[in-house]
mmCIF file of C-alpha atoms and ligand atoms in Angstrom:
data_model
loop_
_atom_site.group_PDB
_atom_site.id
_atom_site.type_symbol
_atom_site.label_atom_id
_atom_site.label_comp_id
_atom_site.label_asym_id
_atom_site.label_seq_id
_atom_site.Cartn_x
_atom_site.Cartn_y
_atom_site.Cartn_z
ATOM 1 C CA UNK A 37 -0.004 -0.076 0.000
ATOM 2 C CA UNK A 38 1.223 3.524 -0.817
ATOM 3 C CA UNK A 39 0.575 6.675 1.296
ATOM 4 C CA UNK A 40 0.858 10.032 -0.476
ATOM 5 C CA UNK A 41 1.961 13.144 1.482
ATOM 6 C CA UNK A 42 3.087 16.655 0.900
ATOM 7 C CA UNK A 43 6.693 15.674 0.226
ATOM 8 C CA UNK A 44 6.079 12.563 -1.707
ATOM 9 C CA UNK A 45 4.912 9.114 -0.709
ATOM 10 C CA UNK A 46 5.864 6.026 1.290
ATOM 11 C CA UNK A 47 5.256 2.361 1.083
ATOM 12 C CA UNK A 48 3.825 -0.010 3.660
ATOM 13 C CA UNK A 49 5.820 -3.271 3.153
ATOM 14 C CA UNK A 50 4.877 -6.584 4.719
ATOM 15 C CA UNK A 51 7.625 -8.943 6.148
ATOM 16 C CA UNK A 52 7.620 -12.283 7.800
ATOM 17 C CA UNK A 53 9.579 -12.389 11.166
ATOM 18 C CA UNK A 54 12.804 -13.790 9.608
ATOM 19 C CA UNK A 55 12.797 -11.152 6.882
ATOM 20 C CA UNK A 56 12.093 -8.374 9.435
ATOM 21 C CA UNK A 57 15.030 -9.584 11.663
ATOM 22 C CA UNK A 58 17.382 -9.580 8.689
ATOM 23 C CA UNK A 59 16.248 -6.180 7.630
ATOM 24 C CA UNK A 60 16.717 -4.759 11.108
ATOM 25 C CA UNK A 61 20.229 -6.331 11.307
ATOM 26 C CA UNK A 62 21.294 -4.200 8.366
ATOM 27 C CA UNK A 63 20.085 -0.940 10.070
ATOM 28 C CA UNK A 64 22.581 0.925 12.218
ATOM 29 C CA UNK A 65 20.024 3.004 14.169
ATOM 30 C CA UNK A 66 17.304 0.759 15.515
ATOM 31 C CA UNK A 67 15.508 2.132 18.515
ATOM 32 C CA UNK A 68 13.165 0.149 20.681
ATOM 33 C CA UNK A 69 11.896 -0.310 24.241
ATOM 34 C CA UNK A 70 12.819 -2.947 26.728
ATOM 35 C CA UNK A 71 9.785 -5.154 26.337
ATOM 36 C CA UNK A 72 10.160 -5.352 22.541
ATOM 37 C CA UNK A 73 13.916 -5.917 22.867
ATOM 38 C CA UNK A 74 13.252 -8.747 25.371
ATOM 39 C CA UNK A 75 10.618 -10.420 23.109
ATOM 40 C CA UNK A 76 12.836 -10.098 19.982
ATOM 41 C CA UNK A 77 16.283 -10.786 21.340
ATOM 42 C CA UNK A 78 17.494 -11.772 17.936
ATOM 43 C CA UNK A 79 16.721 -8.435 16.467
ATOM 44 C CA UNK A 80 19.541 -5.986 16.451
ATOM 45 C CA UNK A 81 18.732 -2.860 18.414
ATOM 46 C CA UNK A 82 20.972 0.169 19.018
ATOM 47 C CA UNK A 83 19.140 2.121 21.580
ATOM 48 C CA UNK A 84 16.720 0.525 24.189
ATOM 49 C CA UNK A 85 14.401 2.874 26.079
ATOM 50 C CA UNK A 86 12.058 2.225 29.089
ATOM 51 C CA UNK A 87 8.662 1.077 28.057
ATOM 52 C CA UNK A 88 5.433 3.001 28.702
ATOM 53 C CA UNK A 89 3.852 6.317 27.987
ATOM 54 C CA UNK A 90 6.282 8.072 30.396
ATOM 55 C CA UNK A 91 8.896 7.663 27.775
ATOM 56 C CA UNK A 92 6.974 9.826 25.315
ATOM 57 C CA UNK A 93 8.126 12.872 27.252
ATOM 58 C CA UNK A 94 10.325 15.830 26.714
ATOM 59 C CA UNK A 95 13.107 14.514 29.049
ATOM 60 C CA UNK A 96 13.377 11.252 27.031
ATOM 61 C CA UNK A 97 13.223 13.187 23.828
ATOM 62 C CA UNK A 98 16.247 15.279 25.003
ATOM 63 C CA UNK A 99 18.138 12.223 26.168
ATOM 64 C CA UNK A 100 17.436 10.507 22.775
ATOM 65 C CA UNK A 101 18.630 13.402 20.689
ATOM 66 C CA UNK A 102 21.670 13.758 22.866
ATOM 67 C CA UNK A 103 22.503 10.121 22.331
ATOM 68 C CA UNK A 104 22.061 10.549 18.504
ATOM 69 C CA UNK A 105 24.541 13.476 18.639
ATOM 70 C CA UNK A 106 26.998 11.598 20.730
ATOM 71 C CA UNK A 107 26.828 8.667 18.335
ATOM 72 C CA UNK A 108 27.482 11.097 15.420
ATOM 73 C CA UNK A 109 24.092 10.197 13.679
ATOM 74 C CA UNK A 110 24.104 12.194 10.454
ATOM 75 C CA UNK A 111 21.509 13.553 8.029
ATOM 76 C CA UNK A 112 22.205 10.846 5.612
ATOM 77 C CA UNK A 113 21.333 8.224 8.225
ATOM 78 C CA UNK A 114 17.864 6.950 9.062
ATOM 79 C CA UNK A 115 16.295 6.001 12.359
ATOM 80 C CA UNK A 116 14.163 2.871 12.820
ATOM 81 C CA UNK A 117 11.461 3.030 15.308
ATOM 82 C CA UNK A 118 10.791 -0.571 16.308
ATOM 83 C CA UNK A 119 8.027 -0.520 18.826
ATOM 84 C CA UNK A 120 4.487 0.640 19.659
ATOM 85 C CA UNK A 121 3.048 4.139 19.315
ATOM 86 C CA UNK A 122 5.315 5.456 22.083
ATOM 87 C CA UNK A 123 8.448 4.535 20.351
ATOM 88 C CA UNK A 124 7.065 5.596 16.956
ATOM 89 C CA UNK A 125 5.772 8.986 18.151
ATOM 90 C CA UNK A 126 9.075 9.703 20.111
ATOM 91 C CA UNK A 127 11.622 8.467 17.583
ATOM 92 C CA UNK A 128 9.484 10.194 14.777
ATOM 93 C CA UNK A 129 9.707 13.436 16.666
ATOM 94 C CA UNK A 130 13.487 13.038 17.168
ATOM 95 C CA UNK A 131 13.756 12.339 13.424
ATOM 96 C CA UNK A 132 11.679 15.344 12.594
ATOM 97 C CA UNK A 133 13.794 17.683 14.705
ATOM 98 C CA UNK A 134 17.375 16.301 14.989
ATOM 99 C CA UNK A 135 19.649 18.066 12.567
ATOM 100 C CA UNK A 136 16.415 19.881 11.378
ATOM 101 C CA UNK A 137 15.134 16.574 10.149
ATOM 102 C CA UNK A 138 16.350 13.101 9.079
ATOM 103 C CA UNK A 139 14.446 10.110 7.689
ATOM 104 C CA UNK A 140 12.855 7.368 9.826
ATOM 105 C CA UNK A 141 11.209 4.055 9.330
ATOM 106 C CA UNK A 142 8.220 2.901 11.373
ATOM 107 C CA UNK A 143 8.240 -0.715 12.388
ATOM 108 C CA UNK A 144 5.002 -1.000 14.477
ATOM 109 C CA UNK A 145 4.943 -3.786 17.015
ATOM 110 C CA UNK A 146 1.547 -3.291 18.633
ATOM 111 C CA UNK A 147 -1.861 -3.546 17.038
ATOM 112 C CA UNK A 148 -2.506 0.074 17.887
ATOM 113 C CA UNK A 149 0.678 1.196 16.114
ATOM 114 C CA UNK A 150 -0.035 -0.954 13.074
ATOM 115 C CA UNK A 151 -3.558 0.281 12.501
ATOM 116 C CA UNK A 152 -3.033 3.855 13.487
ATOM 117 C CA UNK A 153 0.048 5.551 14.803
ATOM 118 C CA UNK A 154 2.671 4.282 12.278
ATOM 119 C CA UNK A 155 0.710 5.810 9.412
ATOM 120 C CA UNK A 156 0.052 9.493 8.865
ATOM 121 C CA UNK A 157 3.099 11.261 9.920
ATOM 122 C CA UNK A 158 2.050 12.632 13.379
ATOM 123 C CA UNK A 159 4.915 12.543 15.808
ATOM 124 C CA UNK A 160 5.462 14.093 19.090
ATOM 125 C CA UNK A 161 5.644 14.033 22.835
ATOM 126 C CA UNK A 162 3.291 14.567 25.831
ATOM 127 C CA UNK A 163 3.755 17.446 28.168
ATOM 128 C CA UNK A 164 2.672 17.074 31.849
ATOM 129 C CA UNK A 165 0.063 19.663 30.845
ATOM 130 C CA UNK A 166 -1.277 17.842 27.918
ATOM 131 C CA UNK A 167 -1.139 14.921 25.626
ATOM 132 C CA UNK A 168 0.829 15.308 22.291
ATOM 133 C CA UNK A 169 1.166 19.008 22.879
ATOM 134 C CA UNK A 170 4.646 19.167 21.175
ATOM 135 C CA UNK A 171 5.125 17.542 17.866
ATOM 136 C CA UNK A 172 5.457 17.629 14.092
ATOM 137 C CA UNK A 173 4.031 16.179 10.948
ATOM 138 C CA UNK A 174 6.985 14.111 9.708
ATOM 139 C CA UNK A 175 6.018 11.183 7.518
ATOM 140 C CA UNK A 176 8.138 7.969 7.785
ATOM 141 C CA UNK A 177 10.102 6.969 4.671
ATOM 142 C CA UNK A 178 8.694 3.406 4.987
ATOM 143 C CA UNK A 179 6.495 1.395 7.240
ATOM 144 C CA UNK A 180 7.474 -2.254 7.780
ATOM 145 C CA UNK A 181 4.617 -4.449 8.851
ATOM 146 C CA UNK A 182 5.035 -7.789 10.413
ATOM 147 C CA UNK A 183 1.993 -9.534 11.640
ATOM 148 C CA UNK A 184 3.883 -12.194 13.597
ATOM 149 C CA UNK A 185 5.068 -9.477 16.098
ATOM 150 C CA UNK A 186 1.475 -9.471 17.537
ATOM 151 C CA UNK A 187 2.040 -13.110 18.875
ATOM 152 C CA UNK A 188 3.906 -11.628 21.889
ATOM 153 C CA UNK A 189 1.677 -8.788 22.543
ATOM 154 C CA UNK A 190 -0.166 -9.085 25.956
ATOM 155 C CA UNK A 191 -3.895 -9.409 25.861
ATOM 156 C CA UNK A 192 -4.480 -6.085 27.468
ATOM 157 C CA UNK A 193 -2.396 -4.397 24.670
ATOM 158 C CA UNK A 194 -4.500 -6.263 22.013
ATOM 159 C CA UNK A 195 -7.723 -4.898 23.522
ATOM 160 C CA UNK A 196 -6.038 -1.397 23.678
ATOM 161 C CA UNK A 197 -5.349 -1.515 19.945
ATOM 162 C CA UNK A 198 -8.964 -2.830 19.350
ATOM 163 C CA UNK A 199 -10.229 0.388 20.693
ATOM 164 C CA UNK A 200 -8.781 2.155 17.630
ATOM 165 C CA UNK A 201 -10.042 -0.487 15.325
ATOM 166 C CA UNK A 202 -13.611 0.004 16.795
ATOM 167 C CA UNK A 203 -12.964 3.776 16.350
ATOM 168 C CA UNK A 204 -12.585 3.253 12.511
ATOM 169 C CA UNK A 205 -15.778 1.215 12.556
ATOM 170 C CA UNK A 206 -17.717 3.939 14.474
ATOM 171 C CA UNK A 207 -16.515 6.843 12.335
ATOM 172 C CA UNK A 208 -16.537 5.441 8.807
ATOM 173 C CA UNK A 209 -17.235 1.664 8.486
ATOM 174 C CA UNK A 210 -20.645 0.512 9.752
ATOM 175 C CA UNK A 211 -20.043 -2.882 8.082
ATOM 176 C CA UNK A 212 -16.843 -3.353 10.123
ATOM 177 C CA UNK A 213 -18.762 -2.548 13.302
ATOM 178 C CA UNK A 214 -21.199 -5.434 12.496
ATOM 179 C CA UNK A 215 -18.388 -7.830 11.746
ATOM 180 C CA UNK A 216 -16.478 -6.891 14.933
ATOM 181 C CA UNK A 217 -19.718 -7.211 16.936
ATOM 182 C CA UNK A 218 -20.219 -10.759 15.654
ATOM 183 C CA UNK A 219 -16.521 -11.709 16.196
ATOM 184 C CA UNK A 220 -16.159 -10.573 19.856
ATOM 185 C CA UNK A 221 -16.816 -14.076 21.203
ATOM 186 C CA UNK A 222 -13.951 -15.592 19.090
ATOM 187 C CA UNK A 223 -11.477 -12.772 19.653
ATOM 188 C CA UNK A 224 -8.398 -14.441 18.080
ATOM 189 C CA UNK A 225 -9.972 -14.489 14.631
ATOM 190 C CA UNK A 226 -10.221 -10.747 14.630
ATOM 191 C CA UNK A 227 -6.453 -10.223 14.551
ATOM 192 C CA UNK A 228 -6.044 -10.923 10.791
ATOM 193 C CA UNK A 229 -3.933 -9.202 8.252
ATOM 194 C CA UNK A 230 -7.079 -8.247 6.510
ATOM 195 C CA UNK A 231 -8.395 -6.294 9.504
ATOM 196 C CA UNK A 232 -5.108 -4.464 9.871
ATOM 197 C CA UNK A 233 -5.051 -3.658 6.149
ATOM 198 C CA UNK A 234 -8.661 -2.417 6.222
ATOM 199 C CA UNK A 235 -7.861 -0.061 9.097
ATOM 200 C CA UNK A 236 -4.659 1.167 7.356
ATOM 201 C CA UNK A 237 -6.672 1.892 4.109
ATOM 202 C CA UNK A 238 -9.129 3.946 6.179
ATOM 203 C CA UNK A 239 -6.330 5.823 7.757
ATOM 204 C CA UNK A 240 -4.672 6.347 4.326
ATOM 205 C CA UNK A 241 -7.844 7.753 2.788
ATOM 206 C CA UNK A 242 -8.274 10.230 5.677
ATOM 207 C CA UNK A 243 -4.676 11.473 5.999
ATOM 208 C CA UNK A 244 -4.319 11.804 2.180
ATOM 209 C CA UNK A 245 -7.436 13.945 2.156
ATOM 210 C CA UNK A 246 -6.269 16.176 5.058
ATOM 211 C CA UNK A 247 -2.718 15.630 5.922
ATOM 212 C CA UNK A 248 -2.315 18.529 8.245
ATOM 213 C CA UNK A 249 -5.752 18.349 9.895
ATOM 214 C CA UNK A 250 -6.995 21.659 8.382
ATOM 215 C CA UNK A 251 -10.269 20.923 6.740
ATOM 216 C CA UNK A 252 -12.091 18.848 9.367
ATOM 217 C CA UNK A 253 -11.636 15.454 7.648
ATOM 218 C CA UNK A 254 -8.623 14.204 9.634
ATOM 219 C CA UNK A 255 -10.251 15.463 12.769
ATOM 220 C CA UNK A 256 -12.716 12.553 12.593
ATOM 221 C CA UNK A 257 -9.913 10.370 13.719
ATOM 222 C CA UNK A 258 -10.154 12.088 17.061
ATOM 223 C CA UNK A 259 -13.517 10.594 17.962
ATOM 224 C CA UNK A 260 -13.274 9.731 21.706
ATOM 225 C CA UNK A 261 -9.902 11.567 21.918
ATOM 226 C CA UNK A 262 -11.021 14.978 23.375
ATOM 227 C CA UNK A 263 -12.231 13.264 26.502
ATOM 228 C CA UNK A 264 -9.764 10.478 26.293
ATOM 229 C CA UNK A 265 -6.635 12.700 26.064
ATOM 230 C CA UNK A 266 -7.968 14.776 29.001
ATOM 231 C CA UNK A 267 -8.398 11.534 31.139
ATOM 232 C CA UNK A 268 -4.819 10.504 30.184
ATOM 233 C CA UNK A 269 -3.514 13.959 31.238
ATOM 234 C CA UNK A 270 -5.322 14.058 34.449
ATOM 235 C CA UNK A 271 -4.067 10.565 35.261
ATOM 236 C CA UNK A 272 -0.493 11.702 34.561
ATOM 237 C CA UNK A 273 -0.387 9.077 31.695
ATOM 238 C CA UNK A 274 -0.608 6.179 34.194
ATOM 239 C CA UNK A 275 -3.213 3.645 35.043
ATOM 240 C CA UNK A 276 -5.268 3.664 31.758
ATOM 241 C CA UNK A 277 -3.702 2.876 28.386
ATOM 242 C CA UNK A 278 -4.361 5.239 25.405
ATOM 243 C CA UNK A 279 -6.899 2.893 23.789
ATOM 244 C CA UNK A 280 -8.651 2.378 27.216
ATOM 245 C CA UNK A 281 -9.014 6.144 27.672
ATOM 246 C CA UNK A 282 -10.289 6.428 24.137
ATOM 247 C CA UNK A 283 -12.815 3.700 24.649
ATOM 248 C CA UNK A 284 -14.284 5.725 27.670
ATOM 249 C CA UNK A 285 -14.004 8.833 25.481
ATOM 250 C CA UNK A 286 -16.031 7.336 22.607
ATOM 251 C CA UNK A 287 -18.944 6.336 24.984
ATOM 252 C CA UNK A 288 -19.084 9.779 26.505
ATOM 253 C CA UNK A 289 -18.739 11.719 23.277
ATOM 254 C CA UNK A 290 -21.565 9.569 21.879
ATOM 255 C CA UNK A 291 -23.586 10.547 24.893
ATOM 256 C CA UNK A 292 -22.626 14.131 24.222
ATOM 257 C CA UNK A 293 -23.768 13.863 20.691
ATOM 258 C CA UNK A 294 -27.081 12.456 21.823
ATOM 259 C CA UNK A 295 -27.484 15.370 24.274
ATOM 260 C CA UNK A 296 -26.862 17.834 21.556
ATOM 261 C CA UNK A 297 -29.419 16.114 19.362
ATOM 262 C CA UNK A 298 -26.585 15.337 16.789
ATOM 263 C CA UNK A 299 -26.229 11.586 17.336
ATOM 264 C CA UNK A 300 -28.955 9.089 16.773
ATOM 265 C CA UNK A 301 -30.523 8.087 20.089
ATOM 266 C CA UNK A 302 -29.276 4.784 21.492
ATOM 267 C CA UNK A 303 -25.927 4.943 19.732
ATOM 268 C CA UNK A 304 -23.972 5.456 23.002
ATOM 269 C CA UNK A 305 -25.577 2.413 24.555
ATOM 270 C CA UNK A 306 -24.615 0.286 21.569
ATOM 271 C CA UNK A 307 -21.035 1.526 21.696
ATOM 272 C CA UNK A 308 -20.918 1.024 25.482
ATOM 273 C CA UNK A 309 -22.116 -2.530 25.185
ATOM 274 C CA UNK A 310 -19.696 -3.450 22.311
ATOM 275 C CA UNK A 311 -16.680 -1.982 23.984
ATOM 276 C CA UNK A 312 -17.578 -3.592 27.340
ATOM 277 C CA UNK A 313 -17.855 -6.967 25.656
ATOM 278 C CA UNK A 314 -14.517 -6.290 23.951
ATOM 279 C CA UNK A 315 -13.073 -6.095 27.451
ATOM 280 C CA UNK A 316 -12.470 -2.252 27.421
ATOM 281 C CA UNK A 317 -13.431 0.246 30.200
ATOM 282 C CA UNK A 318 -16.348 2.452 29.500
ATOM 283 C CA UNK A 319 -16.530 4.618 32.599
ATOM 284 C CA UNK A 320 -14.167 6.273 34.948
ATOM 285 C CA UNK A 321 -14.426 7.400 38.500
ATOM 286 C CA UNK A 322 -12.611 10.615 37.840
ATOM 287 C CA UNK A 323 -15.691 12.004 36.070
ATOM 288 C CA UNK A 324 -17.021 12.880 39.656
ATOM 289 C CA UNK A 325 -14.688 15.901 39.405
ATOM 290 C CA UNK A 326 -15.062 17.308 35.930
ATOM 291 C CA UNK A 327 -13.161 20.604 36.316
ATOM 292 C CA UNK A 328 -9.617 19.212 35.785
ATOM 293 C CA UNK A 329 -10.755 17.372 32.732
ATOM 294 C CA UNK A 330 -12.444 20.613 31.328
ATOM 295 C CA UNK A 331 -9.257 22.460 31.860
ATOM 296 C CA UNK A 332 -7.286 19.696 30.136
ATOM 297 C CA UNK A 333 -9.673 19.859 27.123
ATOM 298 C CA UNK A 334 -9.091 23.603 26.866
ATOM 299 C CA UNK A 335 -5.384 23.054 26.636
ATOM 300 C CA UNK A 336 -5.883 20.461 23.898
ATOM 301 C CA UNK A 337 -5.564 21.327 20.290
ATOM 302 C CA UNK A 338 -9.351 21.133 19.605
ATOM 303 C CA UNK A 339 -10.435 24.447 21.146
ATOM 304 C CA UNK A 340 -12.056 26.928 18.788
ATOM 305 C CA UNK A 341 -12.753 30.261 20.523
ATOM 306 C CA UNK A 342 -14.639 29.591 23.757
ATOM 307 C CA UNK A 343 -16.290 26.458 22.627
ATOM 308 C CA UNK A 344 -14.800 22.946 22.395
ATOM 309 C CA UNK A 345 -14.594 20.964 19.262
ATOM 310 C CA UNK A 346 -15.580 17.336 19.113
ATOM 311 C CA UNK A 347 -15.628 14.758 16.335
ATOM 312 C CA UNK A 348 -19.168 13.305 16.778
ATOM 313 C CA UNK A 349 -20.850 10.404 15.208
ATOM 314 C CA UNK A 350 -24.412 11.150 13.866
ATOM 315 C CA UNK A 351 -24.796 7.389 13.688
ATOM 316 C CA UNK A 352 -22.519 4.394 13.644
ATOM 317 C CA UNK A 353 -20.283 4.565 10.515
ATOM 318 C CA UNK A 354 -20.202 8.317 10.135
ATOM 319 C CA UNK A 355 -18.450 11.252 11.841
ATOM 320 C CA UNK A 356 -18.243 15.014 11.620
ATOM 321 C CA UNK A 357 -16.213 17.685 13.349
ATOM 322 C CA UNK A 358 -18.575 19.902 15.459
ATOM 323 C CA UNK A 359 -16.799 23.064 16.521
ATOM 324 C CA UNK A 360 -19.212 24.829 18.747
ATOM 325 C CA UNK A 361 -19.977 22.461 21.601
ATOM 326 C CA UNK A 362 -20.931 24.398 24.664
ATOM 327 C CA UNK A 363 -18.862 23.584 27.732
ATOM 328 C CA UNK A 364 -22.065 23.306 29.778
ATOM 329 C CA UNK A 365 -23.084 20.329 27.657
ATOM 330 C CA UNK A 366 -19.682 18.570 28.171
ATOM 331 C CA UNK A 367 -19.913 19.227 31.949
ATOM 332 C CA UNK A 368 -23.384 17.764 32.023
ATOM 333 C CA UNK A 369 -22.460 14.629 30.227
ATOM 334 C CA UNK A 370 -19.337 13.850 32.273
ATOM 335 C CA UNK A 371 -20.869 14.676 35.576
ATOM 336 C CA UNK A 372 -24.017 12.640 35.163
HETATM 337 P P1 LIG B 137 3.250 1.415 23.602
HETATM 338 O O1 LIG B 137 4.215 1.887 22.620
HETATM 339 O O2 LIG B 137 3.496 1.862 25.013
HETATM 340 O O3 LIG B 137 3.268 -0.191 23.620
HETATM 341 C C1 LIG B 137 2.469 -0.825 24.555
HETATM 342 C C2 LIG B 137 3.203 -1.835 25.354
HETATM 343 O O4 LIG B 137 3.424 -3.061 24.635
HETATM 344 C C3 LIG B 137 4.590 -1.365 25.814
HETATM 345 O O5 LIG B 137 4.808 -1.818 27.126
HETATM 346 C C4 LIG B 137 5.426 -2.035 24.997
HETATM 347 O O6 LIG B 137 6.706 -2.241 25.477
HETATM 348 C C5 LIG B 137 4.748 -3.377 24.666
HETATM 349 N N1 LIG B 137 5.031 -3.949 23.397
HETATM 350 C C6 LIG B 137 5.045 -3.346 22.162
HETATM 351 N N2 LIG B 137 5.107 -4.224 21.152
HETATM 352 C C7 LIG B 137 5.168 -5.545 21.784
HETATM 353 C C8 LIG B 137 5.343 -6.780 21.233
HETATM 354 N N3 LIG B 137 5.298 -7.060 19.953
HETATM 355 N N4 LIG B 137 5.308 -7.901 22.114
HETATM 356 C C9 LIG B 137 5.229 -7.598 23.474
HETATM 357 N N5 LIG B 137 5.102 -6.308 23.995
HETATM 358 C C10 LIG B 137 5.180 -5.300 23.143
HETATM 359 O O7 LIG B 137 1.728 1.823 23.338
HETATM 360 P P2 LIG B 137 0.834 1.741 21.942
HETATM 361 O O8 LIG B 137 -0.547 1.420 22.459
HETATM 362 O O9 LIG B 137 1.496 0.985 20.856
HETATM 363 O O10 LIG B 137 0.827 3.342 21.535
HETATM 364 C C11 LIG B 137 0.203 4.292 22.322
HETATM 365 C C12 LIG B 137 0.746 5.666 21.884
HETATM 366 O O11 LIG B 137 0.452 5.846 20.519
HETATM 367 C C13 LIG B 137 0.129 6.825 22.720
HETATM 368 O O12 LIG B 137 1.110 7.651 23.105
HETATM 369 C C14 LIG B 137 -0.755 7.472 21.652
HETATM 370 O O13 LIG B 137 -0.906 8.870 21.868
HETATM 371 C C15 LIG B 137 -0.021 7.207 20.365
HETATM 372 N N6 LIG B 137 -0.750 7.371 19.124
HETATM 373 C C16 LIG B 137 -0.275 8.061 18.094
HETATM 374 C C17 LIG B 137 -0.922 8.169 16.902
HETATM 375 C C18 LIG B 137 -0.347 8.991 15.790
HETATM 376 O O14 LIG B 137 -1.009 9.226 14.843
HETATM 377 N N7 LIG B 137 0.904 9.340 15.900
HETATM 378 C C19 LIG B 137 -2.125 7.537 16.744
HETATM 379 C C20 LIG B 137 -2.647 6.898 17.807
HETATM 380 C C21 LIG B 137 -1.960 6.689 18.966
HETATM 381 N N1 LIG B 138 -4.598 9.399 15.460
HETATM 382 C C1 LIG B 138 -5.108 10.655 14.914
HETATM 383 C C2 LIG B 138 -4.495 11.102 13.611
HETATM 384 O O1 LIG B 138 -3.576 10.465 13.146
HETATM 385 O O2 LIG B 138 -4.844 12.171 13.199
#
């Protein structure tokens, strides 16, 4: 599959595990985290970082670029981000900025990174004050997909990735929602290359139509994210995984849509039921205190004037950016 962007295009190439290990062995600047390094000891890795969202931070970014400088990495070199979305976003941001930009390859090792974060060129780090507040658009020069990597992924991380898969279903693929609904009892069968390709094709279509998130099209990928990112920030990027926070966000943003008369009545209940059966959280005790969440939402990138912008689903399979959501409606939904 080919993804077009403002500076050209990149390919998504499939490898089996042996081929991938050989390919990695020929790359001098492979960067990963400790869990991936432990699971794939055969794979050559140059820099091994701590696992977890805390690594997608400014201090680790600084540490990483200082290491690149001390290792004399040059503009003609390319970095290889071998890991989940944390490694992809962090290494991508280092590649976007180190020496004013060098190439990098995304090698996604989680379901979430395969279906979402490795494609589209968004890279960056979190700040204590907000998720992804510092970043860039820096497309990878290639994405290397190896489905076999999912074999070592813990179940919780698989469910975490499924949250983004459900997101595609809710925002643009009602048929996928029906298929996923029917497949929940036999979870394993869902993790097919076909499913991953279908999600990547959705992401390709969206990012090619609105690479820099300026015309409202790419914003639909943020369904569940305005509330989800706020939860992650309030929790200090601990306890809940990104997909888990997004799952809660999708339920509450569907409720918000219903409250505003934008979303078909009953949609939130369907989403809640499906995500619960998928093993994802759909509620959060922190909603009892909505003010820190509202503050986090105002610091997010989705504020337009004094109102908040939300990507809302009119019904399952469709989504639209709504830029004038009153704060009172958000407060009402999350404090109910
Ligand atoms: P992650 O990178 O933290 O990986 C999840 C966990 O799984 C980590 O502990 C990791 O060490 C482990 N792991 C990874 N691959 C493994 C494997 N094959 N076998 C065993 N363990 C493995 O998290 P994630 O869910 O991949 O990514 C979440 C991040 O992605 C968030 O920061 C989110 O904001 C970001 N994101 C970015 C975009 C984008 O467009 N750039 C899109 C969606 C999400
Ligand atoms: N994951 C949101 C985006 O790529 O725009």
